[in-house]
Amino acid sequence: MTGVQTCALPICASFSWSAIVFVGGLTALLLCIKPHFGLAVAAAAATGALLRRTWRPLFAPEHLIAGALFAAYAASTFALYPAYWDDVMPVLRLLYLPMRAPFRFMLHGRMAVTLAFIVVVAAMVVVITKAERRAASPPRLVALAAAAGFFGAAVIQGKGWPYHFYPAFGLLVIVLVDVSLGAPRLRAFAGGLGALALSAHFFGLFNGGIDMSVMQAPMRALKQKPRVNAIVSDFAAAFPAVREVGGSWTGRAPSAWVADFAMDLARNPRLDPRTLAALRDAEETYRRQLAADIRAGEPDILMVELRPVNFLRWTMSDAELAALLACYQIGRAHV
């Protein structure tokens, strides 16, 4: 296989075209799924360029392949999926993008991702500078730059959800383990301890969640294999509870996040009248969609959240929904 020389690192190396196409294809796939991860790719490429002291690594073949494939994919969505741009994107711009966690929540909240990142990177820098010259190898520096790019992408998203930071921390764990392998005792201990602490931190975050198993017994008691719909703010409230009882889902949305986000954003007193009207319209659109789903699906069970959002009060404030819910008997389950 004919090779090509790439200069993303201070020492140029020759890679086969198959390897270059493979890396370029995977990078394109990354960008197609999460375009904001391009920040990590850019950070890694820029670091390679700085180390090489030339701009050429920015235009390495794998980067050109990734960029071309991503551009082709993005362009195809306008032709093949116009509803995404016409219907979905306006909702995301109105509701999803403005919903951001306060930066202090990311800095010292229950996830403490920013603080953990700073501590790990500081430890990484100490370990590298104290180690032999090989420890500061270009691949590790490029990996650290990519981790910083992943972290920056999560901060830009502004949600503060643990899985948004997972790529950054996963890459840092890999680098820490690499630093500790075959290293002197002190460096091996520092790298291994850092990797273990970061892994334990994220293990705790990713193993927390809403336990809706308390809903299963009441649902089974009401009817075997029930038809279910839910008016809840959390995506995890209805599933896997409905699946575990062998039920069937009758709604178009797994949660009432549109109404939840719209009501939350509408509380901002600095909103301009046009945005406020759009938020009210989004809430009303979901309300009408919910009414149509209940009427068409005739669910045996309606799961309605009482807190943190009292959707029972919200539902009963609408005449059409109140009439549809009049035939349901209200029961309570504490989660």
Short mmCIF file of C-alpha atoms in Angstrom, two decimals:
data_model
loop_
_atom_site.label_atom_id
_atom_site.label_comp_id
_atom_site.label_asym_id
_atom_site.label_seq_id
_atom_site.Cartn_x
_atom_site.Cartn_y
_atom_site.Cartn_z
CA MET A 1 0.00 0.00 0.00
CA THR A 2 1.39 3.36 -0.97
CA GLY A 3 2.01 5.57 2.02
CA VAL A 4 1.82 9.30 2.60
CA GLN A 5 3.85 11.44 4.96
CA THR A 6 1.92 13.25 7.66
CA CYS A 7 3.41 15.96 9.87
CA ALA A 8 0.92 16.27 12.69
CA LEU A 9 3.78 15.55 15.11
CA PRO A 10 7.30 16.98 15.36
CA ILE A 11 8.71 13.82 13.78
CA CYS A 12 7.04 13.03 10.47
CA ALA A 13 5.80 9.49 9.98
CA SER A 14 4.51 7.55 7.02
CA PHE A 15 1.04 6.05 7.17
CA SER A 16 -0.78 3.96 4.59
CA TRP A 17 -3.65 5.51 2.68
CA SER A 18 -5.99 2.93 4.18
CA ALA A 19 -5.09 4.13 7.68
CA ILE A 20 -5.51 7.78 6.67
CA VAL A 21 -8.91 7.15 5.08
CA PHE A 22 -9.97 5.16 8.14
CA VAL A 23 -9.01 7.97 10.53
CA GLY A 24 -10.57 10.59 8.28
CA GLY A 25 -13.79 8.58 8.06
CA LEU A 26 -14.01 8.11 11.83
CA THR A 27 -13.35 11.82 12.38
CA ALA A 28 -16.13 12.65 9.91
CA LEU A 29 -18.47 10.29 11.77
CA LEU A 30 -17.60 12.07 15.02
CA LEU A 31 -18.42 15.44 13.47
CA CYS A 32 -21.65 14.22 11.90
CA ILE A 33 -22.93 12.96 15.26
CA LYS A 34 -21.58 15.83 17.38
CA PRO A 35 -20.44 18.79 15.24
CA HIS A 36 -19.23 20.71 18.31
CA PHE A 37 -16.62 17.98 18.85
CA GLY A 38 -14.83 19.69 16.00
CA LEU A 39 -13.30 21.81 18.75
CA ALA A 40 -11.36 18.76 19.96
CA VAL A 41 -10.20 17.95 16.43
CA ALA A 42 -9.15 21.57 15.91
CA ALA A 43 -7.29 21.68 19.23
CA ALA A 44 -5.37 18.50 18.41
CA ALA A 45 -4.54 19.73 14.90
CA ALA A 46 -3.45 23.15 16.16
CA THR A 47 -1.22 21.55 18.79
CA GLY A 48 0.38 19.38 16.12
CA ALA A 49 0.96 22.48 14.01
CA LEU A 50 2.55 24.33 16.92
CA LEU A 51 4.82 21.40 17.71
CA ARG A 52 5.82 21.09 14.07
CA ARG A 53 6.06 24.89 13.73
CA THR A 54 4.23 24.86 10.44
CA TRP A 55 0.61 25.21 9.35
CA ARG A 56 0.79 22.09 7.16
CA PRO A 57 -0.60 19.65 9.78
CA LEU A 58 -3.85 21.61 9.69
CA PHE A 59 -4.32 20.39 6.12
CA ALA A 60 -3.26 16.80 6.67
CA PRO A 61 -5.07 14.33 4.37
CA GLU A 62 -7.17 12.88 7.19
CA HIS A 63 -8.43 16.38 8.07
CA LEU A 64 -9.35 17.10 4.45
CA ILE A 65 -11.18 13.76 4.17
CA ALA A 66 -13.08 14.42 7.41
CA GLY A 67 -13.99 17.93 6.35
CA ALA A 68 -15.19 16.84 2.90
CA LEU A 69 -17.33 13.99 4.26
CA PHE A 70 -18.83 16.20 6.97
CA ALA A 71 -19.62 18.95 4.46
CA ALA A 72 -21.27 16.41 2.16
CA TYR A 73 -23.32 15.01 5.04
CA ALA A 74 -24.42 18.47 6.23
CA ALA A 75 -25.40 19.50 2.70
CA SER A 76 -27.37 16.28 2.18
CA THR A 77 -29.56 16.97 5.21
CA PHE A 78 -31.02 20.05 3.50
CA ALA A 79 -32.13 17.93 0.55
CA LEU A 80 -33.02 14.66 2.28
CA TYR A 81 -34.34 15.89 5.65
CA PRO A 82 -35.78 19.39 5.16
CA ALA A 83 -38.15 18.84 8.10
CA TYR A 84 -35.13 18.78 10.41
CA TRP A 85 -34.26 22.37 9.47
CA ASP A 86 -37.84 23.57 9.12
CA ASP A 87 -39.37 21.95 12.22
CA VAL A 88 -36.72 20.61 14.61
CA MET A 89 -34.04 23.31 14.49
CA PRO A 90 -36.40 26.20 15.35
CA VAL A 91 -37.54 24.28 18.46
CA LEU A 92 -33.94 23.57 19.46
CA ARG A 93 -32.96 27.22 19.00
CA LEU A 94 -35.95 28.38 20.99
CA LEU A 95 -35.91 25.86 23.85
CA TYR A 96 -32.83 23.64 24.03
CA LEU A 97 -29.94 26.01 23.33
CA PRO A 98 -30.98 28.75 25.82
CA MET A 99 -31.37 26.24 28.68
CA ARG A 100 -27.97 26.48 30.36
CA ALA A 101 -26.72 25.53 33.79
CA PRO A 102 -25.03 28.33 35.75
CA PHE A 103 -21.27 28.11 35.37
CA ARG A 104 -20.92 27.90 39.16
CA PHE A 105 -22.95 24.69 38.99
CA MET A 106 -20.33 23.18 36.70
CA LEU A 107 -17.55 24.60 38.86
CA HIS A 108 -18.58 23.35 42.30
CA GLY A 109 -21.94 21.65 41.92
CA ARG A 110 -22.59 18.00 42.50
CA MET A 111 -20.72 17.07 39.32
CA ALA A 112 -17.75 19.36 39.93
CA VAL A 113 -16.52 18.63 36.44
CA THR A 114 -14.60 21.87 35.99
CA LEU A 115 -12.75 21.51 39.27
CA ALA A 116 -11.96 17.87 38.54
CA PHE A 117 -10.67 18.80 35.09
CA ILE A 118 -8.37 21.50 36.47
CA VAL A 119 -6.99 19.18 39.15
CA VAL A 120 -6.33 16.35 36.70
CA VAL A 121 -4.71 18.56 34.08
CA ALA A 122 -2.54 20.22 36.76
CA ALA A 123 -1.50 16.79 38.01
CA MET A 124 -0.84 15.73 34.44
CA VAL A 125 1.41 18.73 33.80
CA VAL A 126 3.35 18.06 37.01
CA VAL A 127 3.77 14.41 36.12
CA ILE A 128 4.96 15.21 32.60
CA THR A 129 7.39 17.95 33.60
CA LYS A 130 8.86 15.87 36.42
CA ALA A 131 9.26 12.79 34.24
CA GLU A 132 11.96 11.98 31.75
CA ARG A 133 11.91 13.77 28.42
CA ARG A 134 9.98 10.96 26.70
CA ALA A 135 6.98 11.57 28.96
CA ALA A 136 6.30 14.87 27.22
CA SER A 137 5.96 13.07 23.90
CA PRO A 138 3.93 14.79 21.15
CA PRO A 139 1.15 12.15 21.09
CA ARG A 140 0.40 12.83 24.75
CA LEU A 141 0.42 16.58 24.25
CA VAL A 142 -1.90 16.25 21.25
CA ALA A 143 -4.19 13.99 23.32
CA LEU A 144 -4.25 16.54 26.14
CA ALA A 145 -5.15 19.26 23.62
CA ALA A 146 -8.00 17.09 22.30
CA ALA A 147 -9.22 16.54 25.87
CA ALA A 148 -9.23 20.30 26.40
CA GLY A 149 -11.22 20.67 23.18
CA PHE A 150 -13.79 18.11 24.33
CA PHE A 151 -14.05 19.92 27.64
CA GLY A 152 -14.51 23.26 25.90
CA ALA A 153 -17.30 21.79 23.77
CA ALA A 154 -19.12 20.64 26.91
CA VAL A 155 -18.77 24.08 28.52
CA ILE A 156 -20.08 25.75 25.36
CA GLN A 157 -23.12 23.46 25.45
CA GLY A 158 -23.65 24.73 29.00
CA LYS A 159 -25.91 21.95 30.27
CA GLY A 160 -23.55 20.58 32.92
CA TRP A 161 -24.68 17.01 32.27
CA PRO A 162 -21.98 14.43 33.07
CA TYR A 163 -22.05 12.63 29.73
CA HIS A 164 -21.18 15.86 27.90
CA PHE A 165 -17.81 15.78 29.69
CA TYR A 166 -17.23 12.07 29.24
CA PRO A 167 -15.01 12.29 26.11
CA ALA A 168 -12.65 14.76 27.82
CA PHE A 169 -12.31 12.73 30.96
CA GLY A 170 -12.11 9.41 29.13
CA LEU A 171 -9.21 10.73 27.05
CA LEU A 172 -7.51 12.07 30.17
CA VAL A 173 -7.77 8.67 31.84
CA ILE A 174 -6.12 7.07 28.78
CA VAL A 175 -3.26 9.58 28.90
CA LEU A 176 -2.80 9.12 32.65
CA VAL A 177 -2.63 5.36 32.26
CA ASP A 178 -0.17 5.73 29.38
CA VAL A 179 2.04 7.97 31.50
CA SER A 180 2.08 5.45 34.33
CA LEU A 181 2.91 2.40 32.19
CA GLY A 182 6.55 1.47 32.39
CA ALA A 183 7.32 4.59 34.42
CA PRO A 184 9.39 5.02 37.59
CA ARG A 185 7.51 4.21 40.74
CA LEU A 186 6.50 7.74 41.71
CA ARG A 187 5.24 8.67 38.24
CA ALA A 188 3.44 5.36 37.87
CA PHE A 189 1.74 5.90 41.22
CA ALA A 190 0.74 9.48 40.37
CA GLY A 191 -0.63 8.58 36.96
CA GLY A 192 -2.43 5.47 38.22
CA LEU A 193 -3.91 7.31 41.19
CA GLY A 194 -5.15 10.13 38.95
CA ALA A 195 -6.75 7.68 36.50
CA LEU A 196 -8.36 5.76 39.35
CA ALA A 197 -9.72 8.89 41.05
CA LEU A 198 -11.15 10.28 37.81
CA SER A 199 -12.71 6.93 36.90
CA ALA A 200 -14.28 6.62 40.37
CA HIS A 201 -15.61 10.18 40.10
CA PHE A 202 -17.37 9.47 36.83
CA PHE A 203 -18.50 6.01 37.93
CA GLY A 204 -20.40 7.69 40.74
CA LEU A 205 -21.95 10.26 38.40
CA PHE A 206 -23.05 7.78 35.76
CA ASN A 207 -24.54 5.33 38.23
CA GLY A 208 -27.03 7.79 39.63
CA GLY A 209 -30.50 8.19 38.22
CA ILE A 210 -34.21 8.10 38.74
CA ASP A 211 -35.51 4.84 40.15
CA MET A 212 -39.02 4.36 38.79
CA SER A 213 -39.31 0.71 39.86
CA VAL A 214 -41.84 1.84 42.47
CA MET A 215 -44.25 2.47 39.59
CA GLN A 216 -44.15 -1.07 38.26
CA ALA A 217 -46.30 -2.81 40.88
CA PRO A 218 -49.17 -0.26 40.72
CA MET A 219 -49.09 -0.36 36.93
CA ARG A 220 -49.26 -4.16 36.84
CA ALA A 221 -52.10 -4.10 39.38
CA LEU A 222 -54.16 -1.78 37.20
CA LYS A 223 -53.85 -3.78 34.00
CA GLN A 224 -51.65 -6.37 32.33
CA LYS A 225 -49.76 -4.89 29.37
CA PRO A 226 -51.29 -1.42 29.73
CA ARG A 227 -51.26 1.39 27.21
CA VAL A 228 -49.32 4.23 28.83
CA ASN A 229 -48.64 7.90 28.30
CA ALA A 230 -46.81 10.29 30.62
CA ILE A 231 -46.79 14.00 31.40
CA VAL A 232 -43.38 14.25 33.06
CA SER A 233 -40.33 16.50 32.71
CA ASP A 234 -37.63 13.81 32.83
CA PHE A 235 -36.93 11.53 29.87
CA ALA A 236 -36.07 8.68 32.26
CA ALA A 237 -39.38 8.73 34.16
CA ALA A 238 -41.46 6.68 31.73
CA PHE A 239 -38.78 4.29 30.53
CA PRO A 240 -37.81 1.61 31.36
CA ALA A 241 -40.89 1.46 33.65
CA VAL A 242 -43.33 1.04 30.75
CA ARG A 243 -41.14 -1.57 29.09
CA GLU A 244 -40.65 -3.52 32.33
CA VAL A 245 -44.41 -4.01 32.76
CA GLY A 246 -44.86 -5.04 29.13
CA GLY A 247 -46.79 -1.88 28.35
CA SER A 248 -47.13 -0.03 25.06
CA TRP A 249 -46.41 3.65 24.59
CA THR A 250 -49.17 5.79 23.12
CA GLY A 251 -47.56 9.23 22.92
CA ARG A 252 -45.33 10.95 20.41
CA ALA A 253 -42.89 12.32 23.00
CA PRO A 254 -41.26 10.49 25.94
CA SER A 255 -41.63 13.53 28.17
CA ALA A 256 -43.12 17.01 28.42
CA TRP A 257 -39.72 18.65 28.06
CA VAL A 258 -41.03 21.19 25.54
CA ALA A 259 -43.59 22.55 28.00
CA ASP A 260 -41.12 22.30 30.89
CA PHE A 261 -38.38 24.24 29.07
CA ALA A 262 -40.86 26.77 27.68
CA MET A 263 -42.31 27.54 31.11
CA ASP A 264 -38.86 27.77 32.67
CA LEU A 265 -37.48 30.13 30.02
CA ALA A 266 -40.65 32.26 30.10
CA ARG A 267 -39.91 33.18 33.73
CA ASN A 268 -37.05 35.40 32.59
CA PRO A 269 -38.31 38.99 33.05
CA ARG A 270 -35.84 40.30 30.44
CA LEU A 271 -37.34 38.33 27.55
CA ASP A 272 -38.48 40.34 24.56
CA PRO A 273 -42.20 40.05 23.68
CA ARG A 274 -41.50 38.12 20.48
CA THR A 275 -39.51 35.38 22.25
CA LEU A 276 -42.05 35.20 25.06
CA ALA A 277 -44.84 34.74 22.50
CA ALA A 278 -42.85 31.98 20.79
CA LEU A 279 -42.36 30.19 24.11
CA ARG A 280 -46.06 30.41 24.89
CA ASP A 281 -46.83 29.08 21.42
CA ALA A 282 -44.45 26.13 21.91
CA GLU A 283 -46.11 25.29 25.22
CA GLU A 284 -49.56 25.47 23.65
CA THR A 285 -48.47 23.35 20.68
CA TYR A 286 -47.30 20.61 23.05
CA ARG A 287 -50.55 20.91 25.00
CA ARG A 288 -52.60 20.34 21.85
CA GLN A 289 -50.32 17.48 20.78
CA LEU A 290 -50.76 15.84 24.18
CA ALA A 291 -54.54 16.15 23.96
CA ALA A 292 -54.52 14.57 20.50
CA ASP A 293 -52.29 11.70 21.74
CA ILE A 294 -54.58 10.98 24.70
CA ARG A 295 -57.66 11.07 22.51
CA ALA A 296 -56.14 8.82 19.81
CA GLY A 297 -54.15 6.44 22.03
CA GLU A 298 -56.69 6.09 24.86
CA PRO A 299 -53.99 5.18 27.41
CA ASP A 300 -54.99 2.97 30.33
CA ILE A 301 -52.47 4.76 32.55
CA LEU A 302 -51.31 8.37 32.58
CA MET A 303 -48.16 9.08 34.58
CA VAL A 304 -48.38 12.71 35.71
CA GLU A 305 -45.54 14.48 37.51
CA LEU A 306 -46.34 16.52 40.62
CA ARG A 307 -42.85 17.83 41.35
CA PRO A 308 -40.61 19.59 40.58
CA VAL A 309 -43.20 20.57 37.95
CA ASN A 310 -46.85 20.15 38.91
CA PHE A 311 -48.12 18.89 35.58
CA LEU A 312 -51.43 17.82 37.12
CA ARG A 313 -52.24 21.45 37.85
CA TRP A 314 -50.89 22.44 34.42
CA THR A 315 -53.06 19.82 32.71
CA MET A 316 -56.24 20.60 34.65
CA SER A 317 -55.91 24.31 33.82
CA ASP A 318 -56.79 23.47 30.21
CA ALA A 319 -60.46 22.71 29.48
CA GLU A 320 -59.79 20.12 26.77
CA LEU A 321 -57.18 18.19 28.77
CA ALA A 322 -59.26 18.42 31.95
CA ALA A 323 -62.19 16.85 30.10
CA LEU A 324 -59.98 14.05 28.77
CA LEU A 325 -58.62 13.32 32.25
CA ALA A 326 -62.05 13.36 33.89
CA CYS A 327 -62.46 9.60 33.39
CA TYR A 328 -59.17 8.76 35.12
CA GLN A 329 -58.91 7.87 38.79
CA ILE A 330 -56.05 9.65 40.51
CA GLY A 331 -53.57 7.59 42.49
CA ARG A 332 -50.17 8.52 43.92
CA ALA A 333 -46.76 6.89 43.92
CA HIS A 334 -43.78 8.51 45.66
CA VAL A 335 -40.51 8.32 43.74
#
